[in-house]
Every structure is written in structure tokens, then in C-alpha cells.
Amino acid sequence: MSEEEKKDTRVDRRTFLKGAAATAGIAGAAPAITLAQAGEGGKTAGEKAKAGEGARHVEVIERPGSDFMVDVIKTLGLEYMTLNPGSSFRALHESLVNYGGNKAPELITCMHEEAAVAMAHGYSKAAGKPMGVAIHGTVGLQHATMAIYNAWVDRVPIVMFAGNGLDITKRRPGTEWNHSVQDPALIARDFLKWDDYPMSLTHFAESAVRAYKIAVTPPMEPVLVTADIDLQEEPVHDGARLAIPKLAQSVPPQGDRGALAEAAKWLVEASNPVIIADRCARTPAGVSRLVELAEALQAPVVDLGGRMNFPNTHPLHQTAKRNLMKDADVVLLLEVADPFGQFNSIADPTKKLTHFANKDARVVNISMQDVFLHSNYQDFQRYWPVDLSINGDAEASLPTLTEEVRRLLTDDRRRAFAQRGEKLKDAHARSRKHALEEAAVGWEGSPVSTARMAMELYGVIKDEPWCLAVSDRLDAPRKLWPITQHHQALGGAGAQGVGYCAPGSLGVALANKTRGRFTVTFQPDGDLNYSPGVLWTAAHHRIPILYVMFNNRAYLHETMHIQRMAGLHGRDVSRANIGTTIDNPFVDYAKLAQAYGVWAEGPIDDPSRLAASFRRAVDVVKSGHPALVDVVCQGA
Ligand SMILES: Cc1ncc(C[n+]2csc(CCOP(=O)(O)OP(=O)(O)O)c2C)c(N)n1
Ligand SMILES: [Mg+2]
């Protein structure tokens, strides 16, 4: 290169550096304004404006409507509020952080609105109270809907706030129009218990308190209140007259006493009563109440697992539902989502209907299911006629039912019940033995069997105050882990909307963090891939949870559906992997987790290596952080 050329290059580099500096200046402009507004030099922008300082005139709203909204939200006692940020609730967001001090509620950053709602779903089940969610109207709500539907079907209260701007004269051109809607809740109204679009701050206060109350009254469901942008951003004009109504929670409704007495009579007279519970126990008290009833009757309890209703170690806990129903003369359903399915099955793919229960069985149904439902989504299941339908919350109705049962007990009945209890004890022991034998199948196999994965994990966590965040995915823990407490098994997504497990479990872990419980979850691979950013939320907010990847490298349930169809159509079953597997390339979940800042190990396909890895992961979780172990397993 000649001297001349070198000079040119230097000049070029200088020009480039000048250009780069100018660009950096432009990029830096926004933070500079933000700093001025945030109050450099110890003064707030408002104080500076008042003092006449600063070159720029900054209009300051000392008390925006969103501050009052925070006052309202604070009365609801929400510990946390999940969000994915959106300008439709920017004032509320800022007020929560600065005016509200980011405490009660504390904001939890999520990378997808579906994850934000699913976290609130899991949290609610573990904490026994709702959590808040702030959602960007329109596009944010569109992302959130499936998770809202899951919570709806699972009867879980969530208190959601969506931002939206209704007044067209205030909307900024472009994005803000695309992100505005006449009626934000419309997209989710089929699976909301209640929603409102308040038009004043007093209206907001009343609707937020009303929404909370409605959400936590059985049947518990999600609710949504829209926070209008202008209400958030405009100053509070009539602050002195604004009031927040007191939150009065309803006592859960009990079934009619006369009807419960009649049910008690049927149950005491029955030779083979069967109790089926699904979302019966809302609290730990629900479990002990059901134990009392079952023991008073020495009746078998089939726990469908929507919630943890009955200890699986109790001799009256039974799993052979079809056998029991064959001989049942009185069946008691407690908050059972699908009564029809307790008596009938429809074979797949032949669709052949089989009624497997005793046709003469008398059926008592205690549930809030008929009290509140919507028409469009079909989660109400097929109609099933019952003989005594009692509208009432099952957990709240149990004490009266048990009291009536006890009043009717005679020595004769007690003797008969004791004999029944002995038989059920034997049946319980047999089914446990059978479950152990089942679990032993393929014990040494690689990839790892799901039962081996579950039992190796149990061996490591058994002395921890463990909680299985999602308990409807694997058989082995349900059958073999001693599940004795309400919080230990929290059911599933509700509507089987895949994508719940990862964020739902994290919501459970967030609730458990301050409740002295150790959270574990078996994380299906397909499920994690809907919203893997959940791992970042876990790391960022230091939420202790052990994710055990249940990595079968497939949407395996769907593989099985295609296999079934190929069989039905008499065609090549081996092509069922097309469109249903998550392989080639193999997803390295440990690396994925590490990229998000989560301690991780794996993939592990040798079962003998599991225990040591789980032990290391448990240490990480006990130190207050999330951990993930990727287990390559087989089965669904
Ligand atoms: C949102 C949603 N999309 C699709 C489905 C259909 N579906 C049911 S099971 C399943 C497979 C899920 O895969 P994974 O989470 O890995 O569980 P696996 O079946 O492998 O046990 C899918 C896609 C669904 N239930 N929900
Ligand atoms: Mg899978």
C-alpha cells in the first residue's frame, strides 16, 4: 500500500469513527431524555420543572390514573403479577414499578403472554389464591387465550388486566391503532367468568374488586378488567372523591341440607358405594373432609386427579374404577368434570360405546358445574342423568354430608362397613403390588423408561418437602410416590392445551418459593418448545424448580394417533413419525437451558447415571435456583 493509500485509509477510518460516534449519539438520545425525566442529580423531573430547571419543558403528571389503579390492585393482595410488556399498559406498568415499589404485586417478566397466564394458573393452585397478569390488549391477549382457556377448564381463578385505548382521537397513528379494539375481552369471553371495561377510575376500582370476588367464588375462573390507556395516563382529577370498595369474599356455597341428608341415606344403605372425586379438594381441608366421609362409610375413593383429593397411601384409595363401577349401587360424584365418562367409554378409533357401570346404580352429583357455564366451548362434556343433583361446592358440602352419614350409622351397618373396608384394604395392596411390577418393566432400558425416571427422582427428593407441579402426565408418580398432602400433586393443564407444563410448573414454583416446598416437574419436550423462554424467567427471578426433561423426542401422543389411523386405513404404520417427531436435529435441552442461564445437565439416556445427576440438580435448587436434567426416555 502506498503512503497515499495509507493516508486515505486513515481518513476513511476517521470518517467512519466520526460517523459511528454520531450514530452512537443518536442511539444515546433516548436514554438521555429518559435520564432527564427520571431525575438526574437527585431531583425528579417534576421537581426540576417546578424549579424551572432544565432546558426542556417536561410536562409532569404528578398523580396519573394508573397510580390510583395501583392503589386498587394493592387492596387485592396479589403477591405477583406476570407480564410481557406492552404500551397499552405502560402507565400502569410504570406506576407498579415506581409508585407501587414493585411489591405486592411484584412484576415477573415473561417472554410470552401464554406463559404469563399459565404461570398464574400454576401459582393459583399452589398458593390457594390468585395472581395477577398484565396483558397488552389485542396481540397480547391473542397470545394469552389458550392459557386462559386451560385455566377456565381447570376452574382456576386468575385476575387479569389488559390495556387498550378506546378514544380514537387520542390514539397515535400506526401501531396503536393496530393494537386497539372496541371490546378487548371479546376474544376470551367464552372462557372468562366475568370481564369489564371501566370508564372512570371509580368504575375501575369497583370492577377490579368485583372481578376478584367473582374469580374466587366457586366455580373459580379467570376474570379480566381492561385498563383504558386514557384512564391510566390522564391525571386524577377528583382524587378526593375516589374510593376503593372493600373486598368481601363470599363463603363457598353449600349444597342443600335436605338433599345432603338424602344422599347420606342412600350411601349408608348401599352395599357397594363408590366415591369419585376430581376437583373436589380446593384446600388441604378438602382432603381431610373426604377422608372423614370415606372412613365413616368405609367406601372406596377413586381420585381422578384434577386436584389431590385423597391420599394414595390410604387403604380406601382405589384405582380399579371399572371393577368397582360394575358392582356399584350408589355412586357419589364430587366436582367431577366428566360424569358421563365415569360410566361409559367410547373406543378409539371404532367409536363403539360401552356402558361399563351397573345400570341400576343411583347417582348423586355434588358440583358447581351447572351453576356457571358457557355454550361455545364444549368442556361441559356429555350430559349424564343423575338421580340426585346437588348444586353446591363439594368441599363446602362434605362436612354436612359426613355428619348426616354418622347420624344414620347403626351397629349392623358399622359391621358391614368394617368387612367392606378389609376387602378394600386388600385390593389397595394388590394394586400397589401391580403398579410396582408394571414399573419394573424395562427398568434397565435405554432410553430410560418413564417409571425408572420417576423412581430415580423420588429416591433423591423423598426427604424434601416435595411438590409435583404437574401430576397428570406420568402414571408412575401418581401410583408409586406416596402422595398424602394437597399441595403435592397439582393436577394438569385442565384443557390439555399443550404448553402449560413449563410455565404452569414455574408458577407453582413461584408460589412454593415462600412456602417452604421443593418443586419438581416432568417436562415433556413438545410442551417446553412452545415457550422455552420460561427458563429465562426462572433464572432471572431466581425461582427454585427442578425440571426433569421427559424427552421422548416426539409429540408422542400424536405419533400414536397417526399410527392408529394408519392401522385403521390398512397402511404403513412406520411413517407415523412424519410430522410428529422432534428429532434430526436432536434438541440439546441442557444447552438450551444453559443459554437462558439455568444450570443443566444431559442428555442422559443411561438410567444408572440419573441419581447422581438428580442429586447435583437438587443441590442447585436448594440453593435457590432453577435446574434442568435432560432425560432421554421412551414412552408417553
Ligand atoms: C396447543 C396444543 N396443540 C396441539 C395439541 C395436540 N397434542 C396433544 S398431545 C401433543 C403432543 C405433545 O408432545 P409432548 O409435550 O412432548 O408430550 P408427549 O406426547 O411426547 O408425551 C400434541 C401436540 C394440544 N393438545 N395442544
Ligand atoms: Mg414428547
PDB file of C-alpha atoms in Angstrom, residues 188-352:
ATOM      1  CA  ALA A 188     -61.635 -14.636  25.507  1.00  0.00           C
ATOM      2  CA  ARG A 189     -65.185 -14.061  26.747  1.00  0.00           C
ATOM      3  CA  ASP A 190     -66.231 -17.656  26.156  1.00  0.00           C
ATOM      4  CA  PHE A 191     -63.777 -18.686  28.839  1.00  0.00           C
ATOM      5  CA  LEU A 192     -63.878 -15.778  31.236  1.00  0.00           C
ATOM      6  CA  LYS A 193     -66.206 -15.759  34.191  1.00  0.00           C
ATOM      7  CA  TRP A 194     -66.515 -12.001  34.076  1.00  0.00           C
ATOM      8  CA  ASP A 195     -64.925  -9.011  32.421  1.00  0.00           C
ATOM      9  CA  ASP A 196     -65.413  -5.271  32.320  1.00  0.00           C
ATOM     10  CA  TYR A 197     -64.176  -2.165  30.567  1.00  0.00           C
ATOM     11  CA  PRO A 198     -64.337   0.594  33.218  1.00  0.00           C
ATOM     12  CA  MET A 199     -64.955   4.128  32.024  1.00  0.00           C
ATOM     13  CA  SER A 200     -63.847   6.002  35.147  1.00  0.00           C
ATOM     14  CA  LEU A 201     -61.412   5.389  37.969  1.00  0.00           C
ATOM     15  CA  THR A 202     -64.230   4.757  40.425  1.00  0.00           C
ATOM     16  CA  HIS A 203     -65.605   2.286  37.919  1.00  0.00           C
ATOM     17  CA  PHE A 204     -62.136   0.666  37.702  1.00  0.00           C
ATOM     18  CA  ALA A 205     -61.959   0.300  41.487  1.00  0.00           C
ATOM     19  CA  GLU A 206     -65.381  -1.273  41.704  1.00  0.00           C
ATOM     20  CA  SER A 207     -64.783  -3.611  38.773  1.00  0.00           C
ATOM     21  CA  ALA A 208     -61.353  -4.768  39.951  1.00  0.00           C
ATOM     22  CA  VAL A 209     -62.707  -5.658  43.400  1.00  0.00           C
ATOM     23  CA  ARG A 210     -65.798  -7.264  41.889  1.00  0.00           C
ATOM     24  CA  ALA A 211     -63.649  -9.230  39.434  1.00  0.00           C
ATOM     25  CA  TYR A 212     -61.503 -10.651  42.244  1.00  0.00           C
ATOM     26  CA  LYS A 213     -64.556 -11.621  44.271  1.00  0.00           C
ATOM     27  CA  ILE A 214     -66.201 -13.338  41.315  1.00  0.00           C
ATOM     28  CA  ALA A 215     -62.986 -15.160  40.403  1.00  0.00           C
ATOM     29  CA  VAL A 216     -62.571 -16.746  43.835  1.00  0.00           C
ATOM     30  CA  THR A 217     -66.203 -17.749  44.304  1.00  0.00           C
ATOM     31  CA  PRO A 218     -66.670 -21.392  43.245  1.00  0.00           C
ATOM     32  CA  PRO A 219     -66.706 -22.306  40.452  1.00  0.00           C
ATOM     33  CA  MET A 220     -63.473 -20.334  40.356  1.00  0.00           C
ATOM     34  CA  GLU A 221     -62.489 -18.972  36.963  1.00  0.00           C
ATOM     35  CA  PRO A 222     -60.319 -16.321  35.284  1.00  0.00           C
ATOM     36  CA  VAL A 223     -61.556 -12.715  35.030  1.00  0.00           C
ATOM     37  CA  LEU A 224     -60.358  -9.713  33.023  1.00  0.00           C
ATOM     38  CA  VAL A 225     -60.557  -5.974  33.642  1.00  0.00           C
ATOM     39  CA  THR A 226     -59.486  -3.577  30.921  1.00  0.00           C
ATOM     40  CA  ALA A 227     -57.412  -0.591  31.981  1.00  0.00           C
ATOM     41  CA  ASP A 228     -58.116   2.105  29.405  1.00  0.00           C
ATOM     42  CA  ILE A 229     -54.990   3.970  28.282  1.00  0.00           C
ATOM     43  CA  ASP A 230     -56.521   7.389  28.843  1.00  0.00           C
ATOM     44  CA  LEU A 231     -57.759   6.460  32.288  1.00  0.00           C
ATOM     45  CA  GLN A 232     -54.242   5.248  33.088  1.00  0.00           C
ATOM     46  CA  GLU A 233     -52.383   8.211  31.642  1.00  0.00           C
ATOM     47  CA  GLU A 234     -54.596  11.190  32.488  1.00  0.00           C
ATOM     48  CA  PRO A 235     -54.281  12.864  35.866  1.00  0.00           C
ATOM     49  CA  VAL A 236     -56.617  12.002  38.684  1.00  0.00           C
ATOM     50  CA  HIS A 237     -58.998  14.967  38.659  1.00  0.00           C
ATOM     51  CA  ASP A 238     -61.267  14.163  41.526  1.00  0.00           C
ATOM     52  CA  GLY A 239     -58.817  12.313  43.744  1.00  0.00           C
ATOM     53  CA  ALA A 240     -60.556  13.299  46.939  1.00  0.00           C
ATOM     54  CA  ARG A 241     -63.772  11.596  45.883  1.00  0.00           C
ATOM     55  CA  LEU A 242     -62.200   8.341  44.751  1.00  0.00           C
ATOM     56  CA  ALA A 243     -62.829   5.396  46.992  1.00  0.00           C
ATOM     57  CA  ILE A 244     -61.929   1.720  46.801  1.00  0.00           C
ATOM     58  CA  PRO A 245     -64.701  -0.636  47.874  1.00  0.00           C
ATOM     59  CA  LYS A 246     -63.859  -3.235  50.492  1.00  0.00           C
ATOM     60  CA  LEU A 247     -63.183  -6.699  49.159  1.00  0.00           C
ATOM     61  CA  ALA A 248     -65.740  -9.059  50.680  1.00  0.00           C
ATOM     62  CA  GLN A 249     -65.157 -12.685  49.755  1.00  0.00           C
ATOM     63  CA  SER A 250     -68.153 -14.997  49.554  1.00  0.00           C
ATOM     64  CA  VAL A 251     -68.470 -18.087  51.686  1.00  0.00           C
ATOM     65  CA  PRO A 252     -68.394 -21.049  49.252  1.00  0.00           C
ATOM     66  CA  PRO A 253     -71.954 -22.269  48.608  1.00  0.00           C
ATOM     67  CA  GLN A 254     -73.030 -25.457  50.388  1.00  0.00           C
ATOM     68  CA  GLY A 255     -75.464 -27.964  48.956  1.00  0.00           C
ATOM     69  CA  ASP A 256     -78.986 -28.078  50.332  1.00  0.00           C
ATOM     70  CA  ARG A 257     -79.024 -29.798  53.747  1.00  0.00           C
ATOM     71  CA  GLY A 258     -82.117 -31.884  52.997  1.00  0.00           C
ATOM     72  CA  ALA A 259     -80.615 -33.137  49.746  1.00  0.00           C
ATOM     73  CA  LEU A 260     -77.342 -33.982  51.517  1.00  0.00           C
ATOM     74  CA  ALA A 261     -79.301 -35.918  54.146  1.00  0.00           C
ATOM     75  CA  GLU A 262     -80.998 -37.899  51.377  1.00  0.00           C
ATOM     76  CA  ALA A 263     -77.621 -38.608  49.756  1.00  0.00           C
ATOM     77  CA  ALA A 264     -76.313 -39.787  53.137  1.00  0.00           C
ATOM     78  CA  LYS A 265     -79.238 -42.205  53.434  1.00  0.00           C
ATOM     79  CA  TRP A 266     -78.506 -43.727  50.034  1.00  0.00           C
ATOM     80  CA  LEU A 267     -74.808 -44.035  50.826  1.00  0.00           C
ATOM     81  CA  VAL A 268     -75.368 -45.691  54.207  1.00  0.00           C
ATOM     82  CA  GLU A 269     -77.883 -48.146  52.748  1.00  0.00           C
ATOM     83  CA  ALA A 270     -75.695 -49.025  49.776  1.00  0.00           C
ATOM     84  CA  SER A 271     -73.836 -52.322  49.592  1.00  0.00           C
ATOM     85  CA  ASN A 272     -71.242 -51.072  47.146  1.00  0.00           C
ATOM     86  CA  PRO A 273     -70.968 -47.297  47.211  1.00  0.00           C
ATOM     87  CA  VAL A 274     -68.237 -45.642  45.138  1.00  0.00           C
ATOM     88  CA  ILE A 275     -66.928 -42.110  45.642  1.00  0.00           C
ATOM     89  CA  ILE A 276     -65.346 -40.411  42.628  1.00  0.00           C
ATOM     90  CA  ALA A 277     -63.535 -37.104  43.217  1.00  0.00           C
ATOM     91  CA  ASP A 278     -61.994 -34.837  40.606  1.00  0.00           C
ATOM     92  CA  ARG A 279     -61.640 -31.138  41.530  1.00  0.00           C
ATOM     93  CA  CYS A 280     -63.205 -31.701  44.928  1.00  0.00           C
ATOM     94  CA  ALA A 281     -60.441 -30.609  47.332  1.00  0.00           C
ATOM     95  CA  ARG A 282     -59.737 -26.926  46.807  1.00  0.00           C
ATOM     96  CA  THR A 283     -57.685 -26.743  50.016  1.00  0.00           C
ATOM     97  CA  PRO A 284     -55.980 -29.176  52.436  1.00  0.00           C
ATOM     98  CA  ALA A 285     -59.229 -29.191  54.424  1.00  0.00           C
ATOM     99  CA  GLY A 286     -60.940 -30.755  51.395  1.00  0.00           C
ATOM    100  CA  VAL A 287     -58.648 -33.784  51.671  1.00  0.00           C
ATOM    101  CA  SER A 288     -59.307 -34.380  55.356  1.00  0.00           C
ATOM    102  CA  ARG A 289     -63.045 -33.904  54.842  1.00  0.00           C
ATOM    103  CA  LEU A 290     -63.075 -36.537  52.113  1.00  0.00           C
ATOM    104  CA  VAL A 291     -61.024 -38.906  54.294  1.00  0.00           C
ATOM    105  CA  GLU A 292     -63.621 -38.467  57.063  1.00  0.00           C
ATOM    106  CA  LEU A 293     -66.512 -39.285  54.745  1.00  0.00           C
ATOM    107  CA  ALA A 294     -64.763 -42.280  53.182  1.00  0.00           C
ATOM    108  CA  GLU A 295     -63.791 -43.675  56.599  1.00  0.00           C
ATOM    109  CA  ALA A 296     -67.295 -43.167  58.015  1.00  0.00           C
ATOM    110  CA  LEU A 297     -68.652 -45.239  55.123  1.00  0.00           C
ATOM    111  CA  GLN A 298     -65.596 -47.454  54.516  1.00  0.00           C
ATOM    112  CA  ALA A 299     -66.263 -46.632  50.875  1.00  0.00           C
ATOM    113  CA  PRO A 300     -63.719 -46.723  48.049  1.00  0.00           C
ATOM    114  CA  VAL A 301     -62.475 -43.427  46.664  1.00  0.00           C
ATOM    115  CA  VAL A 302     -61.384 -43.062  43.050  1.00  0.00           C
ATOM    116  CA  ASP A 303     -59.318 -39.900  42.735  1.00  0.00           C
ATOM    117  CA  LEU A 304     -59.394 -38.660  39.138  1.00  0.00           C
ATOM    118  CA  GLY A 305     -56.585 -36.247  39.995  1.00  0.00           C
ATOM    119  CA  GLY A 306     -57.897 -32.867  38.810  1.00  0.00           C
ATOM    120  CA  ARG A 307     -56.703 -31.961  42.296  1.00  0.00           C
ATOM    121  CA  MET A 308     -55.107 -34.066  45.002  1.00  0.00           C
ATOM    122  CA  ASN A 309     -58.302 -35.220  46.733  1.00  0.00           C
ATOM    123  CA  PHE A 310     -57.350 -38.297  48.716  1.00  0.00           C
ATOM    124  CA  PRO A 311     -54.053 -39.802  49.954  1.00  0.00           C
ATOM    125  CA  ASN A 312     -52.955 -42.573  47.600  1.00  0.00           C
ATOM    126  CA  THR A 313     -51.487 -44.384  50.630  1.00  0.00           C
ATOM    127  CA  HIS A 314     -54.906 -44.727  52.263  1.00  0.00           C
ATOM    128  CA  PRO A 315     -56.368 -48.260  52.031  1.00  0.00           C
ATOM    129  CA  LEU A 316     -59.652 -46.830  50.723  1.00  0.00           C
ATOM    130  CA  HIS A 317     -57.809 -45.232  47.785  1.00  0.00           C
ATOM    131  CA  GLN A 318     -58.686 -47.405  44.798  1.00  0.00           C
ATOM    132  CA  THR A 319     -57.596 -47.388  41.179  1.00  0.00           C
ATOM    133  CA  ALA A 320     -59.642 -50.217  39.625  1.00  0.00           C
ATOM    134  CA  LYS A 321     -62.523 -47.947  38.703  1.00  0.00           C
ATOM    135  CA  ARG A 322     -64.159 -50.214  36.126  1.00  0.00           C
ATOM    136  CA  ASN A 323     -64.282 -53.149  38.546  1.00  0.00           C
ATOM    137  CA  LEU A 324     -65.826 -51.018  41.249  1.00  0.00           C
ATOM    138  CA  MET A 325     -68.387 -49.446  38.907  1.00  0.00           C
ATOM    139  CA  LYS A 326     -69.511 -52.859  37.660  1.00  0.00           C
ATOM    140  CA  ASP A 327     -70.991 -53.591  41.082  1.00  0.00           C
ATOM    141  CA  ALA A 328     -71.678 -50.064  42.342  1.00  0.00           C
ATOM    142  CA  ASP A 329     -75.192 -49.450  43.641  1.00  0.00           C
ATOM    143  CA  VAL A 330     -74.651 -45.812  44.715  1.00  0.00           C
ATOM    144  CA  VAL A 331     -72.091 -43.528  43.084  1.00  0.00           C
ATOM    145  CA  LEU A 332     -71.150 -40.181  44.599  1.00  0.00           C
ATOM    146  CA  LEU A 333     -69.548 -37.716  42.175  1.00  0.00           C
ATOM    147  CA  LEU A 334     -67.620 -34.823  43.707  1.00  0.00           C
ATOM    148  CA  GLU A 335     -66.807 -31.963  41.304  1.00  0.00           C
ATOM    149  CA  VAL A 336     -66.336 -34.464  38.502  1.00  0.00           C
ATOM    150  CA  ALA A 337     -65.733 -32.675  35.199  1.00  0.00           C
ATOM    151  CA  ASP A 338     -66.948 -35.606  33.091  1.00  0.00           C
ATOM    152  CA  PRO A 339     -69.774 -37.572  34.762  1.00  0.00           C
ATOM    153  CA  PHE A 340     -70.577 -39.454  31.520  1.00  0.00           C
ATOM    154  CA  GLY A 341     -67.015 -40.772  31.318  1.00  0.00           C
ATOM    155  CA  GLN A 342     -67.319 -42.418  34.736  1.00  0.00           C
ATOM    156  CA  PHE A 343     -69.966 -44.803  33.436  1.00  0.00           C
ATOM    157  CA  ASN A 344     -69.191 -45.103  29.717  1.00  0.00           C
ATOM    158  CA  SER A 345     -66.311 -45.380  27.324  1.00  0.00           C
ATOM    159  CA  ILE A 346     -66.066 -44.779  23.596  1.00  0.00           C
ATOM    160  CA  ALA A 347     -63.442 -46.957  21.931  1.00  0.00           C
ATOM    161  CA  ASP A 348     -60.892 -45.306  19.683  1.00  0.00           C
ATOM    162  CA  PRO A 349     -60.958 -45.483  16.701  1.00  0.00           C
ATOM    163  CA  THR A 350     -64.105 -47.627  16.415  1.00  0.00           C
ATOM    164  CA  LYS A 351     -66.218 -45.166  18.462  1.00  0.00           C
ATOM    165  CA  LYS A 352     -68.011 -48.133  19.999  1.00  0.00           C
TER     166      LYS A 352
END
